[in-house]
Coordinates of C-alpha atoms in Angstrom, one line a residue:
Chain A
M51 CA -27.0 -94.2 -1.3
S52 CA -30.5 -95.7 -0.6
G53 CA -30.9 -99.4 0.4
E54 CA -33.5 -100.7 2.9
S55 CA -32.0 -98.7 5.8
G56 CA -32.1 -95.4 3.9
K57 CA -28.4 -94.9 4.7
P58 CA -25.3 -95.9 2.7
K59 CA -23.2 -98.6 4.2
T60 CA -20.3 -96.2 4.3
P61 CA -21.6 -92.9 5.5
L62 CA -21.0 -89.9 3.3
P63 CA -20.3 -86.6 5.0
G64 CA -23.3 -84.3 5.5
T65 CA -26.6 -84.1 7.4
Y66 CA -29.1 -86.8 6.7
L67 CA -32.8 -86.0 6.6
K68 CA -35.2 -88.5 8.0
R69 CA -38.3 -89.1 5.8
D70 CA -40.7 -87.3 8.1
E71 CA -38.3 -84.4 8.4
Y72 CA -38.2 -84.2 4.6
M73 CA -42.0 -84.3 4.4
K74 CA -42.2 -81.4 6.8
L75 CA -40.0 -79.1 4.7
P76 CA -41.9 -76.0 3.5
G77 CA -42.3 -76.3 -0.3
L78 CA -43.8 -79.8 -0.3
I79 CA -47.6 -79.9 -0.5
K80 CA -49.3 -83.2 -0.2
Y81 CA -52.7 -83.6 -2.0
K82 CA -54.8 -86.6 -2.8
P83 CA -57.6 -85.9 -5.3
V84 CA -61.1 -87.3 -4.8
A85 CA -62.2 -88.4 -8.3
R86 CA -65.2 -90.8 -8.2
Y87 CA -67.2 -91.9 -11.2
L88 CA -70.3 -94.0 -12.0
F89 CA -69.7 -94.9 -15.6
S90 CA -72.8 -95.7 -17.7
A91 CA -71.7 -98.9 -19.5
G92 CA -74.2 -98.1 -22.3
Q93 CA -76.3 -100.3 -24.5
A94 CA -73.8 -102.6 -26.0
Q95 CA -71.6 -103.2 -23.0
S96 CA -74.6 -103.5 -20.6
R97 CA -75.9 -106.4 -22.7
F98 CA -72.5 -108.0 -22.7
L99 CA -72.3 -107.7 -18.9
H100 CA -75.7 -109.2 -18.5
G101 CA -74.5 -112.1 -20.6
L102 CA -71.5 -112.6 -18.4
K103 CA -73.7 -112.9 -15.4
E104 CA -75.5 -115.8 -17.2
G105 CA -72.1 -117.3 -18.0
K106 CA -72.3 -116.3 -21.7
I107 CA -69.8 -114.3 -23.9
L108 CA -71.8 -112.2 -26.3
G109 CA -70.6 -110.4 -29.4
V110 CA -72.3 -108.1 -31.8
M111 CA -72.0 -108.0 -35.6
C112 CA -71.7 -105.1 -38.0
P113 CA -74.4 -105.6 -40.6
S114 CA -72.3 -103.7 -43.1
C115 CA -68.8 -105.4 -42.9
G116 CA -69.6 -108.5 -40.8
R117 CA -67.0 -107.8 -38.1
V118 CA -67.9 -109.3 -34.7
Y119 CA -67.2 -107.1 -31.8
V120 CA -66.1 -108.6 -28.5
P121 CA -66.0 -106.5 -26.3
P122 CA -69.1 -105.3 -28.1
R123 CA -69.7 -101.8 -29.5
A124 CA -73.0 -100.1 -30.3
Y125 CA -71.4 -99.1 -33.6
C126 CA -68.8 -100.3 -36.1
E127 CA -65.7 -98.2 -36.0
Y128 CA -64.9 -98.9 -39.6
C129 CA -68.3 -98.3 -41.1
H130 CA -69.8 -95.9 -38.6
T131 CA -73.1 -97.8 -38.7
P132 CA -75.0 -99.2 -35.7
T133 CA -74.1 -102.9 -34.9
S134 CA -77.2 -105.1 -34.8
E135 CA -77.0 -108.9 -34.7
W136 CA -76.0 -110.4 -31.4
V137 CA -74.2 -113.8 -31.3
E138 CA -73.2 -116.0 -28.4
L139 CA -69.6 -117.2 -28.7
P140 CA -68.6 -120.7 -27.4
G141 CA -66.1 -119.0 -25.0
T142 CA -63.1 -121.1 -26.1
G143 CA -60.2 -119.5 -27.9
T144 CA -56.5 -119.4 -28.2
I145 CA -53.8 -117.3 -26.5
H146 CA -52.9 -114.5 -28.9
T147 CA -50.4 -112.8 -26.7
A148 CA -49.3 -113.1 -23.1
V149 CA -46.8 -111.5 -20.8
V150 CA -45.4 -112.2 -17.3
S151 CA -45.5 -109.2 -14.9
Y152 CA -43.2 -109.2 -11.9
I153 CA -44.1 -105.8 -10.6
A154 CA -47.3 -104.1 -9.3
T155 CA -48.6 -100.7 -10.4
D156 CA -46.5 -98.9 -7.8
R157 CA -43.4 -100.9 -9.0
S158 CA -43.2 -103.0 -5.9
R159 CA -42.2 -106.6 -6.6
L160 CA -45.0 -109.2 -6.7
E161 CA -44.6 -112.3 -4.6
E162 CA -46.0 -114.4 -7.4
P163 CA -45.6 -113.2 -11.0
E164 CA -48.9 -112.5 -12.9
I165 CA -49.7 -113.6 -16.4
V166 CA -52.1 -111.5 -18.5
G167 CA -52.9 -111.8 -22.1
V168 CA -55.3 -111.3 -25.0
I169 CA -57.5 -114.3 -25.9
R170 CA -58.6 -114.7 -29.5
L171 CA -62.1 -116.1 -29.1
D172 CA -63.6 -118.7 -31.4
A173 CA -66.2 -116.9 -33.4
P174 CA -67.7 -119.4 -35.9
G175 CA -68.4 -117.9 -39.3
Y176 CA -66.4 -114.7 -38.7
K177 CA -63.6 -114.1 -41.1
E178 CA -61.0 -112.6 -38.8
D179 CA -57.4 -111.6 -39.7
Q180 CA -54.1 -111.5 -37.8
Y181 CA -54.9 -108.2 -36.0
E182 CA -58.7 -108.0 -35.9
F183 CA -60.7 -110.6 -34.0
A184 CA -63.3 -111.0 -31.3
G185 CA -61.2 -111.3 -28.1
L186 CA -60.8 -110.5 -24.5
F187 CA -58.0 -109.2 -22.3
H188 CA -57.8 -111.2 -19.1
K189 CA -55.6 -113.0 -16.6
I190 CA -54.3 -116.4 -17.7
C191 CA -54.0 -119.2 -15.2
G192 CA -52.7 -122.7 -15.4
V193 CA -49.8 -121.6 -17.5
T194 CA -46.3 -121.2 -16.2
P195 CA -44.1 -118.2 -16.6
E196 CA -41.6 -120.4 -18.4
Q197 CA -44.3 -121.4 -21.0
V198 CA -45.0 -117.7 -21.7
M199 CA -41.3 -116.8 -21.9
D200 CA -40.3 -119.7 -24.2
G201 CA -43.4 -118.9 -26.4
S202 CA -45.1 -122.2 -26.0
A203 CA -48.1 -120.5 -24.4
I204 CA -48.9 -118.6 -27.5
G205 CA -51.5 -120.4 -29.6
M206 CA -52.5 -122.6 -26.6
R207 CA -56.3 -123.5 -26.5
V208 CA -58.0 -121.9 -23.5
K209 CA -61.5 -121.5 -22.0
P210 CA -62.9 -119.2 -19.4
R211 CA -62.9 -120.2 -15.7
W212 CA -66.2 -118.9 -14.6
K213 CA -67.0 -117.8 -11.0
P214 CA -69.9 -119.8 -9.5
A215 CA -73.3 -118.5 -10.8
E216 CA -74.3 -117.1 -7.4
E217 CA -71.1 -115.0 -7.2
R218 CA -71.4 -113.5 -10.6
T219 CA -72.3 -109.8 -10.6
G220 CA -72.3 -108.8 -14.3
S221 CA -68.6 -107.8 -14.5
V222 CA -65.6 -108.9 -16.6
T223 CA -64.4 -110.4 -13.3
D224 CA -67.2 -113.0 -13.5
I225 CA -64.6 -114.7 -15.5
E226 CA -61.7 -115.4 -13.1
C227 CA -59.2 -116.1 -15.8
F228 CA -58.7 -118.1 -19.0
E229 CA -57.1 -121.5 -18.5
P230 CA -55.9 -124.3 -20.8
V231 CA -58.5 -126.7 -22.2
E232 CA -57.7 -130.1 -20.8
G233 CA -56.6 -132.8 -23.1
Chain B
M235 CA -59.2 -66.5 -47.8
E236 CA -62.3 -68.6 -47.8
R237 CA -64.6 -68.6 -44.8
A238 CA -65.5 -71.7 -42.9
A239 CA -69.2 -72.7 -42.7
I240 CA -71.2 -75.1 -40.6
I241 CA -73.1 -77.5 -42.9
G242 CA -74.3 -80.0 -40.3
V243 CA -75.2 -80.1 -36.6
G244 CA -76.2 -83.0 -34.4
W245 CA -76.9 -83.3 -30.7
Y246 CA -77.9 -85.9 -28.2
G247 CA -79.0 -85.7 -24.6
L248 CA -79.3 -82.2 -23.0
R249 CA -80.9 -84.0 -20.1
P250 CA -79.7 -84.2 -16.5
T251 CA -79.1 -87.9 -16.8
T252 CA -78.6 -90.3 -19.8
P253 CA -78.2 -93.7 -18.2
E254 CA -79.2 -95.4 -21.5
V255 CA -75.9 -94.6 -23.3
S256 CA -72.2 -94.6 -22.6
F257 CA -70.4 -91.3 -23.4
R258 CA -69.1 -93.0 -26.6
E259 CA -72.6 -94.0 -27.6
M260 CA -73.8 -90.5 -26.9
V261 CA -71.1 -89.1 -29.2
F262 CA -72.0 -91.7 -31.9
E263 CA -75.7 -90.6 -31.8
A264 CA -74.8 -86.9 -32.1
A265 CA -72.4 -87.6 -34.9
T266 CA -74.8 -89.8 -36.9
R267 CA -77.3 -86.9 -36.7
A268 CA -74.7 -84.3 -37.8
Y269 CA -73.6 -86.4 -40.8
E270 CA -77.2 -87.0 -41.8
D271 CA -77.8 -83.2 -41.6
A272 CA -74.8 -82.5 -43.8
G273 CA -75.3 -85.4 -46.1
I274 CA -71.8 -86.7 -45.8
D275 CA -70.1 -90.1 -45.0
P276 CA -67.6 -89.6 -42.2
R277 CA -65.4 -92.5 -43.5
Q278 CA -65.0 -91.0 -47.0
D279 CA -65.6 -87.2 -46.8
V280 CA -63.9 -85.9 -43.7
D281 CA -60.3 -84.7 -43.7
A282 CA -59.8 -84.2 -39.9
F283 CA -61.7 -84.6 -36.6
L284 CA -61.4 -82.4 -33.5
S285 CA -62.7 -83.4 -30.1
A286 CA -62.9 -81.1 -27.0
Q287 CA -62.5 -82.9 -23.7
E288 CA -60.8 -83.0 -20.3
D289 CA -59.5 -86.1 -18.7
F290 CA -61.0 -85.5 -15.2
W291 CA -64.5 -84.9 -16.7
E292 CA -64.1 -88.2 -18.6
G293 CA -62.7 -90.2 -15.7
I294 CA -60.1 -91.5 -18.1
A295 CA -56.5 -90.5 -18.3
I296 CA -55.2 -89.8 -21.8
A297 CA -58.9 -89.8 -22.9
D298 CA -58.0 -88.6 -26.4
E299 CA -57.6 -92.2 -27.5
F300 CA -61.3 -92.6 -27.1
A301 CA -62.1 -89.7 -29.4
P302 CA -61.8 -91.0 -33.0
E303 CA -64.0 -94.1 -32.8
P304 CA -67.5 -92.8 -32.2
L305 CA -66.9 -90.0 -34.7
G306 CA -65.9 -92.3 -37.5
G307 CA -62.4 -91.0 -37.2
V308 CA -60.3 -94.2 -36.7
L309 CA -57.1 -94.3 -38.9
R310 CA -57.7 -90.6 -39.7
P311 CA -56.2 -87.3 -38.4
T312 CA -57.9 -86.7 -35.0
V313 CA -56.8 -84.3 -32.3
T314 CA -58.3 -83.3 -29.0
V315 CA -58.5 -79.8 -27.6
A316 CA -58.4 -79.6 -23.8
G317 CA -61.0 -76.9 -23.7
D318 CA -64.5 -75.8 -24.7
G319 CA -66.0 -77.0 -28.0
L320 CA -65.8 -73.5 -29.3
Q321 CA -62.1 -73.6 -29.0
A322 CA -62.1 -76.8 -31.0
L323 CA -64.3 -75.0 -33.6
A324 CA -61.8 -72.1 -33.8
N325 CA -59.1 -74.7 -34.5
A326 CA -61.3 -76.3 -37.2
V327 CA -61.8 -72.9 -38.8
M328 CA -58.0 -72.5 -38.9
L329 CA -57.5 -76.0 -40.5
V330 CA -60.1 -75.2 -43.1
Q331 CA -58.5 -71.8 -43.9
T332 CA -55.1 -73.4 -44.6
G333 CA -56.7 -74.7 -47.8
F334 CA -55.6 -78.2 -47.1
F335 CA -58.9 -79.3 -45.4
D336 CA -62.2 -79.3 -47.1
I337 CA -64.3 -80.8 -44.3
V338 CA -63.5 -81.0 -40.6
V339 CA -65.7 -82.4 -37.9
V340 CA -65.9 -80.9 -34.4
E341 CA -67.2 -82.7 -31.3
A342 CA -67.7 -81.9 -27.7
H343 CA -69.4 -83.8 -25.0
G344 CA -70.0 -83.8 -21.3
K345 CA -71.5 -86.5 -19.1
P346 CA -71.6 -84.9 -15.6
S347 CA -74.1 -87.6 -14.5
D348 CA -71.2 -90.1 -14.6
I349 CA -69.1 -88.0 -12.2
A350 CA -69.8 -88.9 -8.6
S351 CA -67.5 -86.2 -7.1
L352 CA -68.1 -83.2 -9.2
G353 CA -67.5 -80.7 -6.4
E354 CA -64.2 -82.4 -5.6
I355 CA -63.1 -82.2 -9.3
Y356 CA -63.8 -78.5 -9.1
E357 CA -61.7 -78.3 -6.0
F358 CA -58.9 -80.2 -7.8
A359 CA -59.0 -77.2 -10.3
L360 CA -57.9 -74.9 -7.5
D361 CA -54.3 -73.8 -7.1
P362 CA -52.6 -76.6 -5.1
I363 CA -50.3 -74.4 -3.1
H364 CA -52.4 -71.3 -2.2
H365 CA -56.1 -72.4 -2.3
R366 CA -56.7 -76.1 -1.8
P367 CA -55.1 -76.1 1.7
V368 CA -57.7 -73.4 2.8
K369 CA -60.4 -76.0 2.0
P370 CA -63.2 -73.7 1.0
A371 CA -66.6 -75.2 1.6
H372 CA -67.4 -75.4 -2.1
P373 CA -65.6 -74.0 -5.2
L374 CA -68.8 -72.2 -6.3
F375 CA -67.6 -69.3 -4.1
M376 CA -65.8 -68.0 -7.2
M377 CA -69.0 -67.4 -9.0
A378 CA -70.3 -65.5 -6.0
F379 CA -67.1 -63.4 -5.9
D380 CA -68.0 -62.3 -9.5
A381 CA -71.6 -61.6 -8.6
Q382 CA -70.6 -59.4 -5.6
A383 CA -68.0 -57.5 -7.5
Y384 CA -70.4 -57.0 -10.4
M385 CA -73.1 -55.6 -8.2
M386 CA -70.6 -53.3 -6.3
R387 CA -69.3 -51.9 -9.5
T388 CA -72.6 -51.4 -11.4
G389 CA -75.1 -50.7 -8.6
A390 CA -77.1 -53.8 -9.7
D391 CA -78.9 -55.7 -6.9
P392 CA -80.0 -59.3 -6.5
S393 CA -83.3 -58.6 -8.2
H394 CA -81.5 -57.8 -11.4
L395 CA -79.8 -61.3 -11.2
A396 CA -83.2 -62.8 -10.4
L397 CA -84.7 -61.2 -13.4
V398 CA -82.2 -62.9 -15.7
A399 CA -82.8 -66.2 -14.0
A400 CA -86.5 -66.0 -14.2
E401 CA -86.6 -64.8 -17.8
N402 CA -84.1 -67.4 -19.1
R403 CA -85.8 -70.2 -17.4
A404 CA -89.2 -69.1 -18.7
R405 CA -87.8 -68.8 -22.3
G406 CA -86.8 -72.4 -22.1
L407 CA -90.4 -73.4 -21.8
R408 CA -90.6 -72.9 -25.6
N409 CA -87.4 -74.9 -26.2
P410 CA -87.7 -78.7 -26.2
R411 CA -84.0 -78.9 -25.5
A412 CA -84.3 -77.0 -22.2
S413 CA -84.4 -79.4 -19.3
Y414 CA -84.3 -76.8 -16.6
A415 CA -87.0 -74.5 -18.0
A416 CA -89.4 -73.2 -15.4
K417 CA -92.3 -70.8 -15.0
I418 CA -90.9 -68.8 -12.1
S419 CA -91.2 -65.3 -10.8
V420 CA -88.4 -62.9 -9.8
D421 CA -89.7 -63.1 -6.2
E422 CA -89.5 -66.9 -6.3
V423 CA -85.9 -66.7 -7.4
L424 CA -85.1 -64.2 -4.7
E425 CA -86.8 -66.2 -2.0
A426 CA -85.3 -69.6 -3.0
E427 CA -82.6 -71.1 -0.8
T428 CA -79.3 -69.3 -1.0
I429 CA -76.5 -71.4 -2.4
M430 CA -73.6 -68.9 -2.2
D431 CA -74.7 -65.4 -1.3
P432 CA -76.1 -63.6 -3.3
L433 CA -76.9 -66.5 -5.6
T434 CA -80.0 -68.6 -4.9
R435 CA -80.5 -72.1 -6.4
Y436 CA -82.3 -70.6 -9.5
D437 CA -79.4 -68.2 -10.2
I438 CA -77.1 -71.1 -10.9
A439 CA -77.4 -73.4 -13.9
G440 CA -77.8 -77.1 -13.4
Y441 CA -75.9 -79.8 -15.3
V442 CA -76.8 -81.8 -18.3
D443 CA -75.3 -84.7 -20.3
A444 CA -74.9 -83.7 -24.0
A445 CA -72.9 -84.4 -27.1
I446 CA -72.7 -81.9 -29.9
V447 CA -71.2 -82.6 -33.3
L448 CA -70.6 -80.0 -36.1
V449 CA -69.6 -80.5 -39.7
V450 CA -67.4 -77.6 -40.9
A451 CA -66.6 -77.0 -44.5
R452 CA -64.6 -74.6 -46.7
E453 CA -67.0 -71.9 -48.1
S454 CA -66.9 -73.2 -51.7
V455 CA -67.4 -76.8 -50.6
A456 CA -70.1 -75.7 -48.2
K457 CA -72.1 -74.0 -51.0
K458 CA -71.9 -77.1 -53.1
L459 CA -73.0 -79.5 -50.4
S460 CA -75.5 -77.5 -48.4
D461 CA -78.5 -75.1 -49.1
K462 CA -78.3 -73.8 -45.6
P463 CA -74.7 -73.2 -44.6
V464 CA -74.1 -71.0 -41.5
F465 CA -70.9 -69.0 -42.0
I466 CA -68.3 -68.3 -39.4
D467 CA -67.4 -64.7 -40.1
G468 CA -65.1 -64.4 -37.1
I469 CA -64.0 -66.5 -34.1
G470 CA -61.5 -65.6 -31.3
Y471 CA -60.5 -66.9 -27.9
A472 CA -58.2 -65.7 -25.1
T473 CA -57.2 -66.6 -21.6
E474 CA -56.8 -64.1 -18.7
T475 CA -53.8 -63.0 -16.7
G476 CA -53.0 -64.4 -13.2
T477 CA -53.3 -68.1 -14.0
G478 CA -55.1 -69.9 -11.2
T479 CA -55.1 -66.9 -8.9
L480 CA -58.0 -65.7 -6.9
E481 CA -56.1 -62.6 -5.8
W482 CA -54.8 -61.2 -9.1
H483 CA -58.1 -61.4 -10.9
S484 CA -60.7 -58.9 -12.3
W485 CA -63.7 -60.0 -10.4
G486 CA -67.0 -59.0 -11.9
R487 CA -65.4 -58.5 -15.3
M488 CA -64.2 -60.9 -18.0
P489 CA -61.4 -59.3 -19.9
S490 CA -60.8 -62.5 -21.9
M491 CA -64.2 -62.2 -23.4
R492 CA -63.5 -58.6 -24.5
V493 CA -60.3 -59.7 -26.2
A494 CA -62.0 -62.7 -27.8
A495 CA -64.8 -60.4 -29.1
M496 CA -62.4 -57.9 -30.5
T497 CA -60.7 -60.7 -32.4
A498 CA -63.9 -62.1 -33.8
Y499 CA -65.4 -58.7 -34.6
A500 CA -62.2 -57.6 -36.5
Q501 CA -62.3 -60.8 -38.6
A502 CA -66.0 -60.3 -39.3
G503 CA -65.4 -56.6 -40.1
I504 CA -67.8 -55.5 -37.4
G505 CA -67.5 -52.1 -35.7
D506 CA -70.6 -51.9 -33.6
P507 CA -71.9 -55.4 -32.7
L508 CA -75.4 -54.0 -31.7
S509 CA -76.2 -52.7 -35.2
S510 CA -74.3 -55.4 -37.2
T511 CA -75.8 -58.4 -35.6
D512 CA -79.4 -59.5 -34.7
F513 CA -79.1 -61.5 -31.5
A514 CA -76.7 -63.2 -29.2
E515 CA -76.4 -66.6 -27.4
V516 CA -74.1 -65.9 -24.4
E517 CA -73.0 -68.1 -21.5
D518 CA -75.0 -67.6 -18.3
R519 CA -74.1 -70.5 -15.9
A520 CA -75.0 -68.0 -13.2
S521 CA -77.4 -65.2 -13.8
H522 CA -74.9 -62.3 -13.4
Y523 CA -72.6 -63.7 -16.1
Q524 CA -75.2 -62.9 -18.7
L525 CA -75.0 -59.2 -17.7
I526 CA -71.2 -59.3 -17.5
A527 CA -71.1 -60.8 -21.0
L528 CA -73.3 -58.1 -22.4
E529 CA -70.8 -55.4 -21.3
E530 CA -67.7 -57.3 -22.4
L531 CA -69.2 -58.0 -25.8
G532 CA -70.0 -54.3 -26.3
L533 CA -73.7 -55.1 -26.3
A534 CA -74.3 -52.8 -23.3
P535 CA -72.4 -49.7 -22.1
E536 CA -70.1 -50.0 -19.1
D537 CA -72.1 -50.6 -15.9
Q538 CA -75.5 -50.4 -17.7
A539 CA -76.4 -53.9 -18.7
H540 CA -78.7 -54.4 -15.7
K541 CA -80.6 -51.2 -16.4
L542 CA -81.1 -52.0 -20.1
Y543 CA -82.1 -55.5 -19.1
E544 CA -84.7 -54.1 -16.7
R545 CA -86.1 -52.0 -19.6
G546 CA -86.7 -55.1 -21.6
E547 CA -84.1 -54.3 -24.3
Y548 CA -82.9 -57.9 -24.4
E549 CA -86.2 -59.7 -24.5
L550 CA -87.3 -61.7 -27.5
D551 CA -89.2 -58.8 -28.9
G552 CA -86.8 -56.2 -27.5
Y553 CA -84.1 -54.1 -29.3
Y554 CA -81.5 -57.0 -29.2
P555 CA -82.7 -60.5 -28.1
V556 CA -80.2 -62.3 -25.9
N557 CA -80.4 -66.1 -25.2
P558 CA -83.7 -66.8 -27.0
S559 CA -83.0 -70.5 -26.1
G560 CA -83.0 -69.8 -22.4
G561 CA -79.3 -70.1 -22.1
S562 CA -77.5 -72.4 -19.8
L563 CA -79.9 -71.5 -17.0
A564 CA -82.7 -73.2 -18.9
M565 CA -80.6 -75.8 -20.9
G566 CA -77.9 -76.7 -18.4
V567 CA -74.1 -76.9 -18.3
A568 CA -72.7 -79.7 -20.4
L569 CA -69.0 -79.3 -19.3
E570 CA -66.9 -78.8 -22.5
A571 CA -69.9 -79.0 -24.7
T572 CA -71.5 -75.9 -23.1
G573 CA -70.2 -73.4 -25.7
L574 CA -71.4 -75.6 -28.5
V575 CA -74.9 -75.7 -27.0
R576 CA -75.0 -71.9 -27.4
L577 CA -73.6 -72.3 -30.9
L578 CA -76.2 -75.0 -31.8
E579 CA -79.0 -72.7 -30.8
A580 CA -77.6 -69.8 -32.9
V581 CA -77.2 -72.1 -35.9
L582 CA -80.8 -73.3 -35.6
Q583 CA -82.0 -69.7 -35.3
L584 CA -80.1 -68.6 -38.5
R585 CA -81.5 -71.6 -40.4
G586 CA -85.0 -70.7 -39.2
E587 CA -85.3 -74.1 -37.5
A588 CA -85.4 -73.0 -33.8
G589 CA -89.1 -73.9 -33.4
G590 CA -91.1 -72.4 -30.6
H591 CA -88.5 -69.7 -29.8
Q592 CA -87.6 -68.8 -33.4
L593 CA -86.8 -65.1 -33.9
D594 CA -88.0 -63.3 -37.1
G595 CA -85.6 -62.5 -39.9
V596 CA -82.4 -63.0 -38.0
E597 CA -79.3 -63.0 -40.3
R598 CA -76.3 -62.5 -38.0
A599 CA -75.5 -63.7 -34.5
I600 CA -72.9 -63.5 -31.7
V601 CA -72.0 -66.6 -29.7
A602 CA -70.0 -66.2 -26.5
S603 CA -69.0 -68.7 -23.9
W604 CA -66.2 -69.3 -21.4
R605 CA -64.6 -71.9 -19.2
G606 CA -63.3 -71.3 -15.7
P607 CA -63.4 -69.6 -13.2
P608 CA -61.1 -68.4 -11.8
T609 CA -58.8 -67.8 -14.8
T610 CA -61.4 -67.6 -17.5
T611 CA -60.8 -68.6 -21.1
S612 CA -63.5 -67.0 -23.4
M613 CA -64.5 -67.8 -26.9
V614 CA -66.6 -65.5 -29.2
A615 CA -67.9 -66.2 -32.7
V616 CA -69.8 -64.2 -35.2
L617 CA -72.1 -66.3 -37.5
S618 CA -74.1 -65.3 -40.5
G619 CA -77.0 -67.3 -41.9
P620 CA -77.5 -68.9 -45.3
E621 CA -78.8 -65.9 -47.2
M622 CA -75.9 -63.7 -46.1
G623 CA -73.4 -66.0 -47.8
F624 CA -74.3 -65.2 -51.4

């Protein structure tokens, strides 16, 4: 059955329940939890967020293995030692992976499809490999769904599109999206 | 079968707020201290990691994926226990006793200062069909139910509860880890504002942020690596009947703690806990729960805990010291790390490292904690100190 009207085009025999009648049936209990948090970003992430407010992407290096963490960590997950040396990254990078999403979290259809991806950031001097690199997950703009679907977006050179300085709050959304580097 | 032993402890926080660290950084700090204490490298020497956590405390669904990294457990066997840290410890003991694991790490943390709607999260723990629609003013009423029932059964009155609150908070003054320590009189406790009758604000423990990390080793490994292992002679846990009900519940009692204690005592070969152990660290997130615990643990005869307490039997220099640390009333409730705070204090006592509240010549201890209410899950452990292991 179903459909926009909630009724089949050819009615089946039986008694149809309206939505509000259904919701009033004993045995259905509605509840919406109140769960609010004030997360402490911590030492590493706070410094990173301050950097974003100033239009900088900061990473932090493990003194033991040389990995550069973006997003930063206070410790290296491989060596279990505190990270120490902060580096400012140029912000440019390449699209490592990207997908086109046609649905919202509640599975309703989006009017405009959305492209999100992981950007492999340029980190001069850091020996990264195929799966480990300084990077950021973000929205990707200026790229068409077709470019994502035919694979031509992968490897594309991109840079952050920053919000104007006066609108930045120290959040990952101080970067609106990553967009192709012109020329 | 070899016993399990604690060869390293580390902690961070035990303060009402810790804005300087994320919960992951807090765990990393505690872990670094525990590994230094045990003299091990988590990336080389640990066979499995256990983390105690609940998603709604974390504010992250499927929060177990955040567990390995700050412990040094990435790409290694890591599992989370949705319960108190003492339940994770019990699971670590079982892993060690299989003989396949030499060293296992246990972690629990709580960062209540990150939770902006703590009361509502407790409400969310109520039964959705029978209790949430009633919209009780605050879920703390459950603790007061236990207090009322306990007093009705035993003849104790609010001054007995206030005595526990005043004593535990005063003991905390000697404990640098006790954020809620206070020099306060029984009268001041009784005259303070009532939160949930009969409990005043000093009868109820506050909250702290804390991370506790333990390094647990097989007995033979522990003796090689450590000159101060603390042995786990027995550990048990149990959950009560009537899941989530407020009606079908033994108010003023804690049968789960009695069952957990019997399990732990049987493993440790203990008949009479009073003569076989030297002190206890027990959960006291409201003052009457310390008295209930004493009876359920067999450390006081039925209905008599408050009378023995009044006589000073459980003072630091009494017949059987209870909560030399000041308990949760002085140290605060750290959500799923609460049981491990009691354990940490017992371990430090048995190693002779408790500091200002160190007891003389203690060799064996009982640690008891619980989570809930209403349907309480209790955990009880029997520990013995380094010199008892040889």
